XYZ file of C-alpha atoms in Angstrom:
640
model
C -27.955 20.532 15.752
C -24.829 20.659 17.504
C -21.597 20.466 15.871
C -19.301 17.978 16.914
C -16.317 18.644 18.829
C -12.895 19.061 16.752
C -10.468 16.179 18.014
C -6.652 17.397 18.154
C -4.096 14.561 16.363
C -2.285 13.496 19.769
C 1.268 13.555 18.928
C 2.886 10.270 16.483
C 5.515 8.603 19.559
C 7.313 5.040 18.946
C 9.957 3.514 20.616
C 11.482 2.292 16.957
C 11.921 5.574 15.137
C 11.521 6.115 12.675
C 11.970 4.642 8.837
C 12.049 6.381 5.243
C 13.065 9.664 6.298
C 16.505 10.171 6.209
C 17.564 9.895 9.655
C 14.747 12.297 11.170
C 12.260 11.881 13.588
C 9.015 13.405 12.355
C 6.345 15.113 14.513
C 3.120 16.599 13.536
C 4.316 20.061 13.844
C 6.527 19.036 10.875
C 3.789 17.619 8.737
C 1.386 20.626 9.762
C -0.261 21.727 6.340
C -0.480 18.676 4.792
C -3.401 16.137 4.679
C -2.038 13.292 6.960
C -3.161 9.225 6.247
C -1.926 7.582 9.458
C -1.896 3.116 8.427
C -1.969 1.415 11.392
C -0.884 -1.638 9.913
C 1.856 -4.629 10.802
C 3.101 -7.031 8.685
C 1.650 -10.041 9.195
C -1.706 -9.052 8.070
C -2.677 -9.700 4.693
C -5.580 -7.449 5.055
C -2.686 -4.296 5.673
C -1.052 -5.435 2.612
C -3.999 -5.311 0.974
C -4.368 -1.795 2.214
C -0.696 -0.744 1.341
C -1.492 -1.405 -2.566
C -4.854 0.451 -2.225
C -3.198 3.783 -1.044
C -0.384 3.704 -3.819
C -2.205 5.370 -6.640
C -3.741 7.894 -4.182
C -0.122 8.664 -2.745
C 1.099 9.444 -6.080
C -1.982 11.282 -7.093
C -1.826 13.588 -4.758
C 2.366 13.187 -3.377
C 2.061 16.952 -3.179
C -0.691 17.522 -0.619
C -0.477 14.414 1.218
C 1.854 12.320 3.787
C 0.963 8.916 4.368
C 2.606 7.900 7.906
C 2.798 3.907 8.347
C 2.379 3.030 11.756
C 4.237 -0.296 12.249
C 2.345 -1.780 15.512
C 3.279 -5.491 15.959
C 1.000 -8.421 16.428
C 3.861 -10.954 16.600
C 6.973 -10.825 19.005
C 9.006 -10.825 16.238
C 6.804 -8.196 14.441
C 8.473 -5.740 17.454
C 12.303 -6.689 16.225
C 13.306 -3.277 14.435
C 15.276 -4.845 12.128
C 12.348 -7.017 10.597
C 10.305 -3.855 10.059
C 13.200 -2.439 8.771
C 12.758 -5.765 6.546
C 9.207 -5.506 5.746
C 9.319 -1.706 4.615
C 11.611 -2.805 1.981
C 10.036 -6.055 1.454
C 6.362 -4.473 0.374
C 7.965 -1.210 -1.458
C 6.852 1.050 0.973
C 7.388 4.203 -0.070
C 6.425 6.797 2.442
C 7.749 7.390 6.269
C 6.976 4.632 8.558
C 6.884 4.969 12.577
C 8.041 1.842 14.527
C 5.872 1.623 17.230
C 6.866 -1.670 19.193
C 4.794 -0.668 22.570
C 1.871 0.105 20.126
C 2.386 3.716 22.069
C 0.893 5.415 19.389
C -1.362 2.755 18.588
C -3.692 3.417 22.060
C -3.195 7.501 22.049
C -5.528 6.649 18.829
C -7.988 4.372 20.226
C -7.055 1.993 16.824
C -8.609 -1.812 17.818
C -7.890 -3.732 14.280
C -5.674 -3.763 11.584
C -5.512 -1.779 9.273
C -7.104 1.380 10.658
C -7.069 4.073 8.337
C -6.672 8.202 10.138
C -7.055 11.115 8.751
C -6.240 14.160 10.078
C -6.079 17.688 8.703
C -3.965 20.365 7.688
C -4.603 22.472 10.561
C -3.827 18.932 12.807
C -7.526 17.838 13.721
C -8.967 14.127 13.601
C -11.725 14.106 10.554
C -11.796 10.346 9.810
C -11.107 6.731 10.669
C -11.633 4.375 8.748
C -10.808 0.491 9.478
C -10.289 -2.633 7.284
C -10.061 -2.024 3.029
C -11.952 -1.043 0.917
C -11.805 2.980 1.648
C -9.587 3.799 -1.468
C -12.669 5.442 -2.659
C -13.455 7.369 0.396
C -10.089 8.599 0.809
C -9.972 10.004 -2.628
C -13.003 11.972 -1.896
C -12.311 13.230 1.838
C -8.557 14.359 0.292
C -9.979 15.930 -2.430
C -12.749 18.179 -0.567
C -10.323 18.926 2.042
C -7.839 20.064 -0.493
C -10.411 22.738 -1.700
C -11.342 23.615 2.093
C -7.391 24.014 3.435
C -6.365 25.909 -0.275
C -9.265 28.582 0.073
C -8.062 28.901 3.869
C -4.683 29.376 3.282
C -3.708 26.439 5.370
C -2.286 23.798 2.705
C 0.827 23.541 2.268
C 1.898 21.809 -1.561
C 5.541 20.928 -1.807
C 7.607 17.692 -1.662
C 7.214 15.507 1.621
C 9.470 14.032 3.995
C 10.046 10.632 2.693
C 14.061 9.822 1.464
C 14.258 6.102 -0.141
C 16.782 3.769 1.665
C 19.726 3.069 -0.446
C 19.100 -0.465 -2.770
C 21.349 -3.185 -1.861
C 22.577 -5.210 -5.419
C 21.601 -9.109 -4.268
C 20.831 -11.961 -7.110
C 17.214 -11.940 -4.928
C 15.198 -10.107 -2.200
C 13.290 -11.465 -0.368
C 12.471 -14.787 -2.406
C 9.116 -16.653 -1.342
C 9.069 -19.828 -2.633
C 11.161 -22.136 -4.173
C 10.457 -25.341 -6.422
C 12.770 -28.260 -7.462
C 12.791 -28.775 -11.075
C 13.136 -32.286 -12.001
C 14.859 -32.383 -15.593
C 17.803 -29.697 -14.807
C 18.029 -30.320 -10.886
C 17.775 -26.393 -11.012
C 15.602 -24.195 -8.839
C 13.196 -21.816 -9.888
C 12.189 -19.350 -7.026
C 9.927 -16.402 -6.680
C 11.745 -13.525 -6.042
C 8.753 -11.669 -4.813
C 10.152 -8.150 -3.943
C 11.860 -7.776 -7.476
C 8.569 -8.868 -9.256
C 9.977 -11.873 -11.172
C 11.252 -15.227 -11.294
C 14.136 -16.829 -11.133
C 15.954 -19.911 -12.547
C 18.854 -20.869 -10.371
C 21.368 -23.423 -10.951
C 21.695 -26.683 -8.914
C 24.247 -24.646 -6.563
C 21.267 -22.710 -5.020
C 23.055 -20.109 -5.931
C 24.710 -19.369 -9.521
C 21.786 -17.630 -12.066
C 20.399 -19.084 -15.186
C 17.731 -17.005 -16.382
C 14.837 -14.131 -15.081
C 11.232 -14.580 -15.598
C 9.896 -11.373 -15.834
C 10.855 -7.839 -16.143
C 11.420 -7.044 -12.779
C 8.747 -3.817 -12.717
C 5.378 -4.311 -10.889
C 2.527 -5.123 -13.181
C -0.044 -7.421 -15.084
C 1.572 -8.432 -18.428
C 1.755 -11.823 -19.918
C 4.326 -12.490 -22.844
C 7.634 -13.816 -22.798
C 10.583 -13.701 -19.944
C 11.889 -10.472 -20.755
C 8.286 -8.501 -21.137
C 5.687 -10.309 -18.583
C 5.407 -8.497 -15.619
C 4.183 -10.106 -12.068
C 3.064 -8.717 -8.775
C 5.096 -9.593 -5.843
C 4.845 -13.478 -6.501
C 4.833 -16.057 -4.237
C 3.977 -19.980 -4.655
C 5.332 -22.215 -7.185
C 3.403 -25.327 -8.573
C 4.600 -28.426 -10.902
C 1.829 -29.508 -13.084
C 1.465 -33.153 -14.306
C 2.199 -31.424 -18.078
C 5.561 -30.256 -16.807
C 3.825 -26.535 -16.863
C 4.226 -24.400 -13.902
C 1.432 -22.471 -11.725
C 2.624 -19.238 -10.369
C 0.537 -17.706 -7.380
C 0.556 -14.074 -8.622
C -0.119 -12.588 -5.121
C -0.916 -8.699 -5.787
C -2.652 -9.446 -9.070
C -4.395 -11.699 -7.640
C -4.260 -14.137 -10.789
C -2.975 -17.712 -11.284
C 0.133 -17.722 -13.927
C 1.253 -20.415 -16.294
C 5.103 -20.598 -17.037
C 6.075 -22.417 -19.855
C 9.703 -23.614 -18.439
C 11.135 -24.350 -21.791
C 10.606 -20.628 -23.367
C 10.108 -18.844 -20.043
C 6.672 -17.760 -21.642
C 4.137 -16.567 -18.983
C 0.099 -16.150 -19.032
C -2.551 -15.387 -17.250
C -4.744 -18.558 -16.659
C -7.316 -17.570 -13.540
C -8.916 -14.822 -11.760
C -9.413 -10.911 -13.350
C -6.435 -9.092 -11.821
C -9.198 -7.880 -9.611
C -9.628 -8.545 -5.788
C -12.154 -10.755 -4.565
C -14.962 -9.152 -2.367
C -17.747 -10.175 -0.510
C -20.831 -10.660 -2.869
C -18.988 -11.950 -5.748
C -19.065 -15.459 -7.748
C -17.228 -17.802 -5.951
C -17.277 -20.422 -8.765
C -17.190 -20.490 -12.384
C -14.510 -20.057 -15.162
C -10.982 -19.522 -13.956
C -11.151 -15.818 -15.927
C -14.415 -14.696 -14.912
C -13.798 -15.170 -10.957
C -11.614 -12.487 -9.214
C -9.431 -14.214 -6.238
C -7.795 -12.796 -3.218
C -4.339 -12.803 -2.582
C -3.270 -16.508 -3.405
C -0.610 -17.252 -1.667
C 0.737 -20.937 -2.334
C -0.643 -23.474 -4.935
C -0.041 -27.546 -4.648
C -1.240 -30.043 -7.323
C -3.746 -32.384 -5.160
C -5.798 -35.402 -6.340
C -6.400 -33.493 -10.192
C -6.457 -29.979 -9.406
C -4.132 -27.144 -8.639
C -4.952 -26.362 -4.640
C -4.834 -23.025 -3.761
C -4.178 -21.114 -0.577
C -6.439 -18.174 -0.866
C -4.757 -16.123 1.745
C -6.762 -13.076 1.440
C -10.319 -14.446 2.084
C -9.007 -17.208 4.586
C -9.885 -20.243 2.409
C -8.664 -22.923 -0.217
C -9.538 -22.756 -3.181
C -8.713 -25.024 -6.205
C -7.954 -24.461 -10.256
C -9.095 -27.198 -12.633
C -6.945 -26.939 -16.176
C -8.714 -29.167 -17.955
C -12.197 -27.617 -16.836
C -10.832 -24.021 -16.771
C -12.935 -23.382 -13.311
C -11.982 -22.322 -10.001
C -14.368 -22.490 -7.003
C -13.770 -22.811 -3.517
C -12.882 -26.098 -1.902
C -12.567 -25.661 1.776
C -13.354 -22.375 4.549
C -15.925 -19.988 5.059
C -14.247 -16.554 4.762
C -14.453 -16.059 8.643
C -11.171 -15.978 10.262
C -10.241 -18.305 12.726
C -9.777 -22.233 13.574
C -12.280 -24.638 13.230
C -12.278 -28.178 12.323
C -14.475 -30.036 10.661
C -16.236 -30.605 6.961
C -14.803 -28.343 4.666
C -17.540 -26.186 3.851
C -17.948 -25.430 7.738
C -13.812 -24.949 8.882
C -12.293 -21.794 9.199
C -8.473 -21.088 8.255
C -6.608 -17.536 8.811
C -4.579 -16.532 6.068
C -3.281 -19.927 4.870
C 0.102 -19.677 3.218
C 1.645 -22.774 2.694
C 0.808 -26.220 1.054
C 1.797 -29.530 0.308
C 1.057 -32.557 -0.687
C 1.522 -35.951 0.600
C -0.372 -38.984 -0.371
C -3.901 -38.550 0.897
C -3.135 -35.484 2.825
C -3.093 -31.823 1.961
C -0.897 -29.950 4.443
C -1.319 -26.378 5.281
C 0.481 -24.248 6.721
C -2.285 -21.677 8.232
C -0.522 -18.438 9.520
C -2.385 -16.305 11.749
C -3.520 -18.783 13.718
C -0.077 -20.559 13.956
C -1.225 -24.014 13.159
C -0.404 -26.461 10.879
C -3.783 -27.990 9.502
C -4.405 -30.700 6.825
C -7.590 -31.644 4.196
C -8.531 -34.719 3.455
C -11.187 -37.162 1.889
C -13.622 -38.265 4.829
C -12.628 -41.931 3.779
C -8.870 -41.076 4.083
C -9.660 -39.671 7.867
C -8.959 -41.827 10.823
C -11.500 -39.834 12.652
C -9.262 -37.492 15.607
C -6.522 -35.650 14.636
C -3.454 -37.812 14.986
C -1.984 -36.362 18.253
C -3.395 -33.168 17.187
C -4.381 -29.738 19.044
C -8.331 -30.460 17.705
C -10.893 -28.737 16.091
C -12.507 -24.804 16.990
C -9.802 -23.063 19.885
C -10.175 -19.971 18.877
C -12.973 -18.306 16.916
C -12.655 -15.691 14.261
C -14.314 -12.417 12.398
C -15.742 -12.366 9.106
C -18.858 -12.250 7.615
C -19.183 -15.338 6.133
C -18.958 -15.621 2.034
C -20.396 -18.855 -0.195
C -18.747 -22.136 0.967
C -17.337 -25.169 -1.197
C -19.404 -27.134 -3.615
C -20.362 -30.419 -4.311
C -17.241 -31.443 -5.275
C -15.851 -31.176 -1.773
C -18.537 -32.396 0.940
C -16.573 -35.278 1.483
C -13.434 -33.501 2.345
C -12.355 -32.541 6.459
C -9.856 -30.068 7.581
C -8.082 -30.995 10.656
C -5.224 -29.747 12.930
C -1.755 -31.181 14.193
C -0.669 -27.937 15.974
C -2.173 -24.984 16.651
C -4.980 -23.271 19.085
C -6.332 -20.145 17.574
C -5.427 -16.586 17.075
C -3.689 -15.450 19.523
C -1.746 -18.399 21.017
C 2.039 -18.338 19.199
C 5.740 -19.313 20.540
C 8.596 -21.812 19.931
C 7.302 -24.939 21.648
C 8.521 -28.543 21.246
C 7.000 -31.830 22.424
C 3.680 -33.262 21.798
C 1.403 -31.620 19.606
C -0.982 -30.382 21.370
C 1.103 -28.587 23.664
C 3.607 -27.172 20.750
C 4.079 -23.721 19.196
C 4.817 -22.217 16.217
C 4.936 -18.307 15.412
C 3.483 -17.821 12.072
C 4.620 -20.280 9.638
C 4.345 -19.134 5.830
C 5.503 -22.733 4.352
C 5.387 -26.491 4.665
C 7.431 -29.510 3.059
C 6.536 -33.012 2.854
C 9.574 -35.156 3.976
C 10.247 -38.701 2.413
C 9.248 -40.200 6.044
C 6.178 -39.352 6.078
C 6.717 -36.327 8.731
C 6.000 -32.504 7.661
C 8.806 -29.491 8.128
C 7.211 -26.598 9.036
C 8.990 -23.374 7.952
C 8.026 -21.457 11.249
C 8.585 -17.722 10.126
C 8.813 -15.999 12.622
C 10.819 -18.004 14.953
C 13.656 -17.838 12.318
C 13.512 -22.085 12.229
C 12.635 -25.245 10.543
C 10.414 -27.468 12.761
C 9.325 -31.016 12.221
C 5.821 -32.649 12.695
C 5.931 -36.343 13.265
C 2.263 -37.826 12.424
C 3.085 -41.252 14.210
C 4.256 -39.881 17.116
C 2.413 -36.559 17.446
C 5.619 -34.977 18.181
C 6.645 -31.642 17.498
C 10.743 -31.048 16.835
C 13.020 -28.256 15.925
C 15.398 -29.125 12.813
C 17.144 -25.594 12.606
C 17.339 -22.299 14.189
C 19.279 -19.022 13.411
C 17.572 -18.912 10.119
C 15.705 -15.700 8.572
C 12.481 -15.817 8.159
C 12.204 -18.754 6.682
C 9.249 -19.126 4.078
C 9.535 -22.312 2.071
C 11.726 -25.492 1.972
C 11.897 -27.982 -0.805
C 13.816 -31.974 -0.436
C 16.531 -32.694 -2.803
C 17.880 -36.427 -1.992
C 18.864 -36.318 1.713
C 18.811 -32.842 2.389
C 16.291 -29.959 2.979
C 16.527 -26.612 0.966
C 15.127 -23.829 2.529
C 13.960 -20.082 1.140
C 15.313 -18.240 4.071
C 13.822 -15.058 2.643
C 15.508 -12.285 5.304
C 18.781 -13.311 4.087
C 17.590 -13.468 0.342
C 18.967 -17.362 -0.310
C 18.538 -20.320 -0.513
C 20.122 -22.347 2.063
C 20.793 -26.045 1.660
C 20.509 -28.206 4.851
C 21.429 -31.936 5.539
C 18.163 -33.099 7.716
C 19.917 -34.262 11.039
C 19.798 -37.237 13.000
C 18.648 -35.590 16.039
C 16.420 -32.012 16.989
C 18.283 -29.075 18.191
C 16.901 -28.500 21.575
C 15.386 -24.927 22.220
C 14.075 -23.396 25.157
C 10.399 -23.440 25.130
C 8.772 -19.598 24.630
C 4.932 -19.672 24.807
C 3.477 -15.487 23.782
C -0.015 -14.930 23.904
C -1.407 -11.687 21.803
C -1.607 -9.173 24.392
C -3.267 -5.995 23.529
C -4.747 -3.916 27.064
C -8.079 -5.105 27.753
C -10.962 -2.886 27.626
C -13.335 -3.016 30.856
C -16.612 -3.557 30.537
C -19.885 -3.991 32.522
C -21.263 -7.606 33.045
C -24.770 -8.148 31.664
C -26.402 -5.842 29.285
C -23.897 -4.559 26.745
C -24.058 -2.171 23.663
C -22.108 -2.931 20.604
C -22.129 0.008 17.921
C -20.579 -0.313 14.734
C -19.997 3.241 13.502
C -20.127 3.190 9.737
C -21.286 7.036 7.470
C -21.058 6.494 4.284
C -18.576 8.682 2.287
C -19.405 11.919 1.028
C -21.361 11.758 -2.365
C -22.747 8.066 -1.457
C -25.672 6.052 0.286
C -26.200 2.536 1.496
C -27.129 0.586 -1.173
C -30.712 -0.294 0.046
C -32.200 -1.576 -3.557
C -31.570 -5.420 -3.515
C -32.131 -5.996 0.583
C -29.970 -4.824 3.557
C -26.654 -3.035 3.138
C -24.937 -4.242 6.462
C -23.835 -7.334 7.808
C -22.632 -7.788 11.558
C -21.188 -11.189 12.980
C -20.859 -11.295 16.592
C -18.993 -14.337 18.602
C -16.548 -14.495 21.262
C -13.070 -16.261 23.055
C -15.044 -18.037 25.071
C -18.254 -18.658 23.426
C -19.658 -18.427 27.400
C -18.503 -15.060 27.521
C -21.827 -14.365 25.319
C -24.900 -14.849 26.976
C -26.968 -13.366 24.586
C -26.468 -11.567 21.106
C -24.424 -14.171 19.419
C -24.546 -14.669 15.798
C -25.489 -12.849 12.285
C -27.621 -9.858 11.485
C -28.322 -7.338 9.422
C -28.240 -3.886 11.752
C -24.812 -2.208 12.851
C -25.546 -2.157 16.780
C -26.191 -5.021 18.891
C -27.551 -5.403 22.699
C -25.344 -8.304 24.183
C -25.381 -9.843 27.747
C -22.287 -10.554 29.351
C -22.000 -13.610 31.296
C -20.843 -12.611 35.089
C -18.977 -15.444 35.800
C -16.619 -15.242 33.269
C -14.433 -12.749 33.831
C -12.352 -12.293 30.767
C -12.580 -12.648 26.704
C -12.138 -11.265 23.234
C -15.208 -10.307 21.324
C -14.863 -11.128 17.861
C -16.745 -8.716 15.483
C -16.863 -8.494 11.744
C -18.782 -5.937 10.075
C -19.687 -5.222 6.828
C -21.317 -2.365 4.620
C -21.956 -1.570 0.945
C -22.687 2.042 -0.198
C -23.033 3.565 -4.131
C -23.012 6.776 -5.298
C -25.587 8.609 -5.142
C -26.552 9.374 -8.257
C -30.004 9.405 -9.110
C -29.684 9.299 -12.794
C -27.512 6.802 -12.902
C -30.002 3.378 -12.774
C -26.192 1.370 -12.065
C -23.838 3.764 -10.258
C -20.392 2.374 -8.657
C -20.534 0.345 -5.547
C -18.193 0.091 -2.858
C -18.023 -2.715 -0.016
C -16.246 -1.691 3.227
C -15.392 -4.626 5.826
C -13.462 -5.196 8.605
C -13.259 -7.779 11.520
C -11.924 -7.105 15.344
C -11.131 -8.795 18.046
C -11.462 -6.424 21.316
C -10.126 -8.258 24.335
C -12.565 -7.166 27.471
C -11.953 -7.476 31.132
C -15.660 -7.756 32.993
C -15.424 -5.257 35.840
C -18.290 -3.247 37.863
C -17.843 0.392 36.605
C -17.112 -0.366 33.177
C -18.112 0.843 29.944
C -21.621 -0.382 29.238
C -20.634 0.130 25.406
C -18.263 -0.606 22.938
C -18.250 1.183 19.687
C -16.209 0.108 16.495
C -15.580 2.561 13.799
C -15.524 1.122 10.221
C -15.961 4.756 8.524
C -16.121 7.985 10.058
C -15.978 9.282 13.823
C -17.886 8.211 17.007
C -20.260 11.228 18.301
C -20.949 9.635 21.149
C -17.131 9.573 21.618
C -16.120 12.805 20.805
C -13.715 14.848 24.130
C -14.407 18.651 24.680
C -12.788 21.215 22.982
């Protein structure tokens, strides 16, 4: 058998600089001896995040032998600003050097097609793994630890300190708040002050401090406001008993504050993420969740926006259950009954009469749920269902309980259509919005992120307005009498706005996603997911198939043939001729377990990741496209 080809790491390049390391610019010459974890991440993506906790206790296991490099490469215009990278290292505690790439230079000298995308390369500077979307935590541990062994007894690693230097703290009352909530007795505020780990009571000032919730270290610990400990919280929810719900984002739990002693606990999910293949219903403590993001109290229940799996979900108090209310798991938009839409990394609610809003963030959109009775049929003025199609295997859907609910859109396309856009709705922009506010008339303000404003959706007249620019990424607003509060989270405040009269006009900016486009033959097609299962495991073959591959595209008429689910990695697609450009949307999963033969229940891992590969159809091009979800491409591999 041949051996395959050793791949020299090309050379770490990015327009940006670099971040957390003192001033210098790094090259791989520097980091040579050392195991190297390039992250390919940016940070919009929930699924990075996700991916940023997961390589924590392996950076400090092993801080001695190994130098985790972020690679910052933008989705979002805005995610190319250096200063909001500069924000976002800070923001999600990143502690190890981070390359700016704006021009996603680095980003293509890999070959990387999703985020996150995991690389490894060795201490002698050679390629030895990829490995895209989460789950790999596991993996890594292993492939570090063997090539630990392998680089000591050749002389090659290098154990010392590595090259990241902490940026100086800045002394602010918050950093980077998320959300905000009125309280009615005290006409105080009580906001989530997400980077510090806590909450916190401010008076009716927005700015002078009552109280913390909350120790301000990282952790999963209920008891009272000076012990509990949260996890980089984020939405803030009034219950009818005057109790608040806290949406512990990184613990993935539900929190109950008790605003009169400041007590906290723990009231759903297992402090456990939420992965394919596991109960999607049942009592609030038994059922791990994903990343919940906002929570809204909606017709009885505590609405959640389950950012991590790209659904809603809801909390019942008085039945201690959660299930799922509304989306599939796959990533995208569609319309329609609830247990047949598709969100992408919802982040925002509120409630308004019969009406749910949601602010849905990947895909730009604001989106709303409803009772099927409530519905007046078409979206009021809206974008409509479907317009752009998404990637994930599909989990278990609502129940019962919600088959008579719809999701619909006001504004919004898909993935990859963002900007700053006024007029009617189904023309206007955001760039991802992380909150929405109910306004006393009946319209909606949009916190639009990443266009630094407050925008305003007008159900009656299907318009689309801007209320305020020049903010910093703003992530919440909440109404107090005639004016409009607003998290602006960049500039750690709260900023109190009266709601004017008239919009501030803006010049219109449409962006569309732009990655380069790969070229590809028309008609017959290979797809190839690569997937090898880590060293010291097997695909779990005992209960049924191990894999899972989705396969749709942007068009759908792009795809001739080889739509749809199945169970093998590889698919043979035909590409439709006469359309000459798309994205193929691709979501793969796998499960291995160690293999252990005398244990009858050894550990079990489940690695998944979706893509969206933009192709250009052109005679001469590739007649296959392969994906790597763990390990290298043979078939792929340059000469020495």
């Amino acid at each position: 058998m041949t051996a395959r080809a050793r791949v020299r790491a090309p050379e770490l390049i990015g327009e940006g600089g670099w971040l957390n390391t003192g001033g210098k610019s790094l090259t791989l010459a520097d980091l040579r001896g050392s195991i190297v974890i390039l992250d390919f991440w940016t940070f919009c993506c929930v699924n990075c995040l996700h991916v940023l906790d997961e390589l924590r206790e392996l950076e400090e296991r092993h801080r001695d032998t190994v130098v985790i490099v972020g690679v910052h490469s933008p989705k979002f215009v805005h995610e190319a600003e250096h200063q909001a990278v500069v924000d976002a290292v800070e923001r999600y505690e990143v502690h190890h050097p981070v390359l700016d790439d704006p021009r996603l230079a680095t980003w293509k000298q890999y070959a990387v097609r999703a985020w996150p995308t995991l690389v490894v390369i060795d201490p002698e500077g050679y390629v030895v793994a990829q490995h895209a979307g989460e789950g790999h935590a596991h993996a890594l541990e292993r492939l570090v630890t063997r090539l630990e062994k392998e680089h000591a007894a050749k002389g090659t690693l290098r154990r010392g300190d590595g090259p990241y230097v902490p940026p100086e703290p800045v002394a602010t009352d918050l950093r980077f708040p998320g959300k905000a909530l009125a309280l009615p007795v005290s006409g105080h505020y009580l906001v989530s002050d997400s980077t510090r780990h806590a909450l916190v009571e401010l008076a009716a000032d927005g700015e002078t401090v009552i109280r913390r919730i909350g120790s301000g270290e990282r952790g999963l610990v209920d008891g009272d406001a000076a012990t509990a400990r949260f996890s980089e919280p984020q939405g803030l929810a009034l219950l009818p008993t005057g109790e608040i719900v806290v949406a512990d984002t990184v613990n993935h739990v539900l929190r109950l504050v008790d605003p009169e002693s400041g007590r906290v606990s723990t009231v759903a999910g297992t402090g456990r993420q939420w992965w394919q293949g596991s109960p999607s219903s049942g009592p609030a403590r038994d059922v791990a969740l994903s990343s919940p993001w906002d929570v809204a109290w909606f017709e009885g229940r505590v609405w959640i926006a389950m950012a991590g799996v790209h659904q809603l979900w809801t909390y019942d108090p008085a039945a201690d259950r959660v299930e799922v209310a509304a989306g599939t798991t796959n990533e995208g938009l569609v319309d329609g009954p609830a247990a047949e839409a598709w969100f992408a990394q919802p982040s925002g609610l509120s409630a308004a009469g019969p009406r749910l809003w949601v602010a849905d963030s990947e895909t730009s959109a604001l989106r709303w749920v409803e009772r099927v009775d409530a519905a007046p049929g078409a979206a009021d003025g809206a974008a409509g269902a479907a317009g752009g199609v998404g990637d994930a295997a599909g989990g278990e859907g609502p129940g019962e309980d919600y088959e008579d609910y719809v999701v619909r859109t006001a504004v919004g396309t898909g993935l990859f259509d963002f900007g700053h856009r006024d007029g009617p709705a189904g023309q206007a922009l955001f760039q991802h919005p992380l909150g929405v506010t109910a306004l006393p008339d009946g319209s909606v303000a949009v916190s639009d992120t990443y266009n630094n404003a407050l925008r305003r959706y007008d159900p009656v007249s299907g318009e689309v307005s801007t209320l305020a620019t020049d903010l910093r990424e703003p992530s919440d607003a909440v109404v107090v009498d005639d004016d409009v509060v607003v998290v602006e989270s960049a500039r750690h405040r709260l900023t109190r706005l009266h709601l004017p009269e008239e919009a501030v006009r803006v010049e219109a900016v449409a962006h569309r996603t732009r990655r380069a486009a790969t070229d590809v033959a028309p008609g017959a097609f290979r797809l190839d997911v690569v997937f090898s299962a880590p060293a010291g495991q097997k695909l779990d073959e005992r209960y049924g198939p191990s894999t899972r591959l989705l396969v749709s595209a942007t068009p759908p008429e792009l795809l001739k043939e080889g739509a749809g689910k199945g169970t093998d990695l590889f698919r043979d697609l035909v590409l439709d001729p006469g359309v000459p450009e798309g994205v193929l949307h691709v979501s793969a999963m796998a499960a291995s377990c160690d293999d252990d033969p005398v244990n009858p229940y050894p550990a079990c891992h489940v690695h998944q990741q979706d893509w969206g590969v933009p192709v250009r159809l052109a005679e001469g091009g590739d007649a296959r496209l392969a994906l790597v979800l763990a390990g290298l491409d043979d078939q792929d591999a340059p000469p020495q």
